[in-house]
Amino acid sequence: MTAVFGVDIGGSGIKGAPVDLGRGELTQERYKVLTPQPSAPGAVVAAVCEVVRQFDHQGPVGLTFPGVVVNGHTRTAANVDKGWIGLDAEGLFREALGLPATVLNDADAAGYAETVHGAGRDQGGVVLVLTFGTGIGSALFVDGTLVPNTELGHLELRGKDAERRASSAAKERHGLTWEEWAVRVDEYLDAVEMLFSPQLVVIGGGVSRKHEKFLPLLRAREARIVPAELRNDAGIVGAAMAAARASG
Ligand code: BGC
């Protein structure tokens, strides 16, 4: 089958690689550039083109975006330039790359990768994938079917946007110890567990690399809490999965 390429657009880096969809793995080492600051659409599109052009790729391209994406249009931009709001991002990428493009929310992409190839595989029922990074991303699955754009990072916690209190950027910003941060993550997990009663919660995002530092500090709860398995590659793999699905 045609090779599929995945690009993960994050607040700090843009990385991409061709993906082996059967195995859920990158087929070549990924290429990364820093996210332009400000992350205005034109600059990000140029950076994405630079990433894709490092490879001899001609098939569909899947791209993640750290905000709400409906029918390829980017609707919110909590942690990126507000110029993205209301854009036909899919059209922009398709035109700039000259290739079929599919755009989806970053946590939804990571969720696809984790539920098919990673920590959530073979798990039925309600599975929630949460990514802790600059923000908090969420992907909610019921028996493998995604409810897109759940945006649970913006639940209200103590009168504040939850991701302002409990993301890994909040840990850095407030100089919290792992113990202090774990208290905030627990409080956040209480809120999502109360609303959705998931059987499994997969914790992803950059900080999942250090899961042994904080997962043991979290309270026991009904949901099983496990670290993501694809770590930094989940977004790339999930983006490619979405692009393959869109191109039939
Ligand atoms: C955005 C989400 C995104 C998450 C992780 C949040 O601020 O609203 O769409 O998935 O950050 O990047």
Short mmCIF file of C-alpha atoms and ligand atoms in Angstrom, two decimals:
data_model
loop_
_atom_site.label_atom_id
_atom_site.label_comp_id
_atom_site.label_asym_id
_atom_site.label_seq_id
_atom_site.Cartn_x
_atom_site.Cartn_y
_atom_site.Cartn_z
CA MET A 1 0.00 0.00 0.00
CA THR A 2 1.02 3.66 -0.42
CA ALA A 3 3.27 4.95 2.32
CA VAL A 4 1.59 7.32 4.74
CA PHE A 5 3.35 10.17 6.48
CA GLY A 6 2.55 11.60 9.91
CA VAL A 7 3.36 15.08 11.22
CA ASP A 8 2.91 16.10 14.85
CA ILE A 9 2.53 19.86 15.29
CA GLY A 10 3.24 20.80 18.88
CA GLY A 11 3.74 23.99 20.83
CA SER A 12 7.53 23.56 20.81
CA GLY A 13 8.37 21.20 17.96
CA ILE A 14 7.08 19.95 14.60
CA LYS A 15 8.17 16.40 13.83
CA GLY A 16 7.37 13.93 11.13
CA ALA A 17 8.20 10.55 9.66
CA PRO A 18 6.77 7.90 7.34
CA VAL A 19 4.76 5.30 9.27
CA ASP A 20 4.35 1.54 9.00
CA LEU A 21 0.62 1.32 9.66
CA GLY A 22 0.61 -2.42 10.27
CA ARG A 23 3.08 -2.16 13.12
CA GLY A 24 2.31 1.36 14.28
CA GLU A 25 5.96 2.33 13.97
CA LEU A 26 8.05 4.91 12.19
CA THR A 27 9.87 3.45 9.20
CA GLN A 28 12.64 6.06 9.31
CA GLU A 29 14.04 8.29 11.98
CA ARG A 30 11.79 11.30 12.46
CA TYR A 31 12.85 14.80 11.47
CA LYS A 32 12.13 17.67 13.83
CA VAL A 33 12.17 21.46 13.56
CA LEU A 34 11.32 23.99 16.25
CA THR A 35 7.81 25.40 16.05
CA PRO A 36 8.09 28.97 14.73
CA GLN A 37 7.31 31.63 17.35
CA PRO A 38 4.80 33.13 16.91
CA SER A 39 3.21 29.99 15.51
CA ALA A 40 1.28 31.85 12.79
CA PRO A 41 -0.27 29.62 10.09
CA GLY A 42 2.07 30.66 7.25
CA ALA A 43 5.21 30.01 9.28
CA VAL A 44 3.93 26.65 10.56
CA VAL A 45 2.92 25.53 7.06
CA ALA A 46 6.43 26.39 5.82
CA ALA A 47 7.99 24.42 8.70
CA VAL A 48 5.75 21.42 7.95
CA CYS A 49 6.85 21.54 4.28
CA GLU A 50 10.48 21.55 5.42
CA VAL A 51 9.85 18.41 7.52
CA VAL A 52 8.00 16.50 4.78
CA ARG A 53 10.58 17.44 2.13
CA GLN A 54 13.33 15.72 4.08
CA PHE A 55 11.75 12.49 2.92
CA ASP A 56 10.97 11.17 -0.51
CA HIS A 57 7.25 10.95 0.24
CA GLN A 58 4.43 11.11 -2.30
CA GLY A 59 1.35 9.68 -0.52
CA PRO A 60 -1.18 11.06 1.97
CA VAL A 61 -0.04 13.15 4.93
CA GLY A 62 -1.76 13.23 8.34
CA LEU A 63 -1.16 16.20 10.62
CA THR A 64 -2.00 16.83 14.25
CA PHE A 65 -3.04 20.23 15.58
CA PRO A 66 -3.16 21.26 19.26
CA GLY A 67 -6.75 22.53 19.11
CA VAL A 68 -10.27 21.60 17.99
CA VAL A 69 -10.41 20.41 14.36
CA VAL A 70 -13.73 19.82 12.61
CA ASN A 71 -13.79 18.76 8.95
CA GLY A 72 -10.20 19.92 8.53
CA HIS A 73 -10.96 23.40 9.90
CA THR A 74 -9.07 24.51 13.01
CA ARG A 75 -11.55 25.99 15.46
CA THR A 76 -9.57 26.84 18.63
CA ALA A 77 -5.95 27.68 19.44
CA ALA A 78 -5.37 27.64 23.21
CA ASN A 79 -1.58 27.27 22.99
CA VAL A 80 -0.81 28.40 19.44
CA ASP A 81 -1.25 31.59 17.42
CA LYS A 82 -4.87 32.74 17.31
CA GLY A 83 -4.59 33.16 13.52
CA TRP A 84 -5.49 29.46 13.27
CA ILE A 85 -9.02 29.98 14.50
CA GLY A 86 -11.50 29.35 11.68
CA LEU A 87 -8.92 28.31 9.05
CA ASP A 88 -9.30 25.56 6.48
CA ALA A 89 -6.05 24.01 7.71
CA GLU A 90 -6.49 20.87 5.67
CA GLY A 91 -6.83 22.93 2.48
CA LEU A 92 -3.75 24.98 3.37
CA PHE A 93 -1.57 21.91 3.92
CA ARG A 94 -2.93 20.13 0.85
CA GLU A 95 -2.07 23.08 -1.33
CA ALA A 96 1.37 23.74 0.19
CA LEU A 97 2.43 20.09 0.13
CA GLY A 98 0.73 19.17 -3.13
CA LEU A 99 -0.40 15.97 -1.39
CA PRO A 100 -3.65 14.71 0.18
CA ALA A 101 -3.76 16.02 3.76
CA THR A 102 -5.82 15.16 6.85
CA VAL A 103 -5.75 17.28 10.01
CA LEU A 104 -6.97 16.15 13.43
CA ASN A 105 -6.61 17.10 17.09
CA ASP A 106 -3.24 16.06 18.58
CA ALA A 107 -4.67 14.09 21.51
CA ASP A 108 -7.15 12.33 19.23
CA ALA A 109 -4.22 11.25 17.05
CA ALA A 110 -2.25 10.00 20.07
CA GLY A 111 -5.41 8.22 21.19
CA TYR A 112 -5.77 6.34 17.89
CA ALA A 113 -2.17 5.21 18.09
CA GLU A 114 -2.38 4.12 21.73
CA THR A 115 -5.72 2.31 21.45
CA VAL A 116 -4.67 0.36 18.36
CA HIS A 117 -0.92 -0.17 18.85
CA GLY A 118 -0.12 0.87 22.42
CA ALA A 119 -1.30 0.80 26.00
CA GLY A 120 -5.02 0.69 25.13
CA ARG A 121 -4.98 -2.15 22.60
CA ASP A 122 -7.49 -4.97 23.19
CA GLN A 123 -9.31 -2.88 25.79
CA GLY A 124 -13.07 -2.51 25.28
CA GLY A 125 -15.42 -0.11 27.03
CA VAL A 126 -14.56 3.47 27.85
CA VAL A 127 -10.89 4.36 27.41
CA LEU A 128 -9.54 7.84 27.98
CA VAL A 129 -6.15 8.91 26.64
CA LEU A 130 -4.80 12.06 28.31
CA THR A 131 -1.69 13.89 27.12
CA PHE A 132 0.17 16.12 29.56
CA GLY A 133 2.37 18.72 27.89
CA THR A 134 1.96 22.44 27.24
CA GLY A 135 -1.76 21.80 27.69
CA ILE A 136 -3.79 18.73 28.57
CA GLY A 137 -5.21 16.86 25.61
CA SER A 138 -7.93 14.21 25.77
CA ALA A 139 -9.20 11.43 23.53
CA LEU A 140 -12.29 9.49 24.56
CA PHE A 141 -13.03 6.05 23.08
CA VAL A 142 -15.98 3.73 23.46
CA ASP A 143 -15.18 0.22 22.23
CA GLY A 144 -12.52 1.68 19.95
CA THR A 145 -14.68 4.48 18.51
CA LEU A 146 -13.43 8.00 19.13
CA VAL A 147 -15.57 10.90 20.27
CA PRO A 148 -13.42 13.65 18.70
CA ASN A 149 -12.44 16.99 20.23
CA THR A 150 -13.45 16.28 23.83
CA GLU A 151 -11.16 19.08 25.12
CA LEU A 152 -11.11 17.82 28.71
CA GLY A 153 -8.01 19.90 29.40
CA HIS A 154 -10.38 22.83 29.74
CA LEU A 155 -12.55 21.41 32.51
CA GLU A 156 -12.74 23.83 35.39
CA LEU A 157 -10.64 22.97 38.46
CA ARG A 158 -10.73 25.32 41.45
CA GLY A 159 -12.15 28.04 39.23
CA LYS A 160 -9.37 27.67 36.66
CA ASP A 161 -8.84 26.00 33.33
CA ALA A 162 -7.61 22.51 34.39
CA GLU A 163 -4.58 22.60 32.10
CA ARG A 164 -3.39 25.82 33.76
CA ARG A 165 -3.13 23.85 37.03
CA ALA A 166 -2.25 20.31 36.04
CA SER A 167 -0.40 20.22 32.68
CA SER A 168 3.30 19.44 32.74
CA ALA A 169 3.91 23.07 31.68
CA ALA A 170 2.08 24.10 34.89
CA LYS A 171 4.47 21.87 36.86
CA GLU A 172 7.42 23.73 35.34
CA ARG A 173 5.82 27.16 35.58
CA HIS A 174 5.04 26.80 39.28
CA GLY A 175 8.23 24.87 40.13
CA LEU A 176 6.19 21.97 41.56
CA THR A 177 7.79 18.80 42.90
CA TRP A 178 6.51 15.49 41.51
CA GLU A 179 4.53 15.03 44.75
CA GLU A 180 2.92 18.46 44.48
CA TRP A 181 2.09 17.96 40.85
CA ALA A 182 0.66 14.47 41.50
CA VAL A 183 -1.85 16.03 43.93
CA ARG A 184 -3.08 18.27 41.10
CA VAL A 185 -3.17 15.41 38.60
CA ASP A 186 -5.20 13.34 41.10
CA GLU A 187 -7.67 16.16 41.50
CA TYR A 188 -7.96 16.37 37.73
CA LEU A 189 -8.42 12.60 37.38
CA ASP A 190 -11.18 12.76 40.03
CA ALA A 191 -13.04 15.21 37.82
CA VAL A 192 -12.74 13.16 34.62
CA GLU A 193 -13.52 9.91 36.45
CA MET A 194 -16.64 11.45 37.93
CA LEU A 195 -17.84 12.45 34.45
CA PHE A 196 -16.90 9.42 32.33
CA SER A 197 -16.08 6.40 34.57
CA PRO A 198 -13.41 5.10 32.18
CA GLN A 199 -12.10 1.56 32.63
CA LEU A 200 -8.66 2.62 31.50
CA VAL A 201 -6.81 5.94 31.46
CA VAL A 202 -3.65 6.11 29.34
CA ILE A 203 -1.28 8.88 30.35
CA GLY A 204 0.67 10.27 27.39
CA GLY A 205 2.51 13.42 26.37
CA GLY A 206 6.19 14.20 26.86
CA VAL A 207 6.01 13.67 30.62
CA SER A 208 4.93 10.03 30.16
CA ARG A 209 8.63 9.30 29.54
CA LYS A 210 9.05 9.91 33.29
CA HIS A 211 5.97 7.98 34.38
CA GLU A 212 7.82 6.13 37.13
CA LYS A 213 8.30 9.50 38.86
CA PHE A 214 4.60 10.26 39.25
CA LEU A 215 2.27 7.37 38.41
CA PRO A 216 3.16 5.58 41.66
CA LEU A 217 2.25 8.76 43.56
CA LEU A 218 -1.33 8.82 42.24
CA ARG A 219 -4.18 7.49 44.37
CA ALA A 220 -5.67 4.08 43.55
CA ARG A 221 -8.99 4.53 41.75
CA GLU A 222 -11.58 2.53 39.81
CA ALA A 223 -9.92 3.24 36.47
CA ARG A 224 -6.59 1.57 35.70
CA ILE A 225 -4.00 4.27 35.02
CA VAL A 226 -1.20 3.24 32.68
CA PRO A 227 1.58 5.05 30.84
CA ALA A 228 1.38 5.50 27.06
CA GLU A 229 3.59 3.12 25.13
CA LEU A 230 4.27 5.02 21.93
CA ARG A 231 5.43 8.09 23.86
CA ASN A 232 6.72 10.74 21.50
CA ASP A 233 5.71 8.87 18.37
CA ALA A 234 2.01 8.54 19.18
CA GLY A 235 1.02 11.77 17.43
CA ILE A 236 2.93 10.93 14.24
CA VAL A 237 1.55 7.38 14.12
CA GLY A 238 -2.02 8.47 14.87
CA ALA A 239 -1.89 11.25 12.27
CA ALA A 240 -0.78 8.75 9.64
CA MET A 241 -3.57 6.35 10.71
CA ALA A 242 -6.15 9.12 10.25
CA ALA A 243 -4.73 10.03 6.83
CA ALA A 244 -4.86 6.40 5.70
CA ARG A 245 -8.46 6.12 6.86
CA ALA A 246 -9.42 9.33 5.03
CA SER A 247 -7.83 8.21 1.79
CA GLY A 248 -9.73 4.92 1.95
C1 BGC B 1 -6.11 22.21 23.39
C2 BGC B 1 -6.41 20.80 22.91
C3 BGC B 1 -5.11 20.03 22.79
C4 BGC B 1 -4.33 20.08 24.08
C5 BGC B 1 -2.99 19.39 23.98
C6 BGC B 1 -5.33 22.13 24.68
O1 BGC B 1 -5.04 23.42 25.13
O2 BGC B 1 -7.31 22.93 23.60
O3 BGC B 1 -7.08 20.83 21.68
O4 BGC B 1 -5.40 18.70 22.45
O5 BGC B 1 -4.12 21.41 24.49
O6 BGC B 1 -2.19 19.99 23.02
#
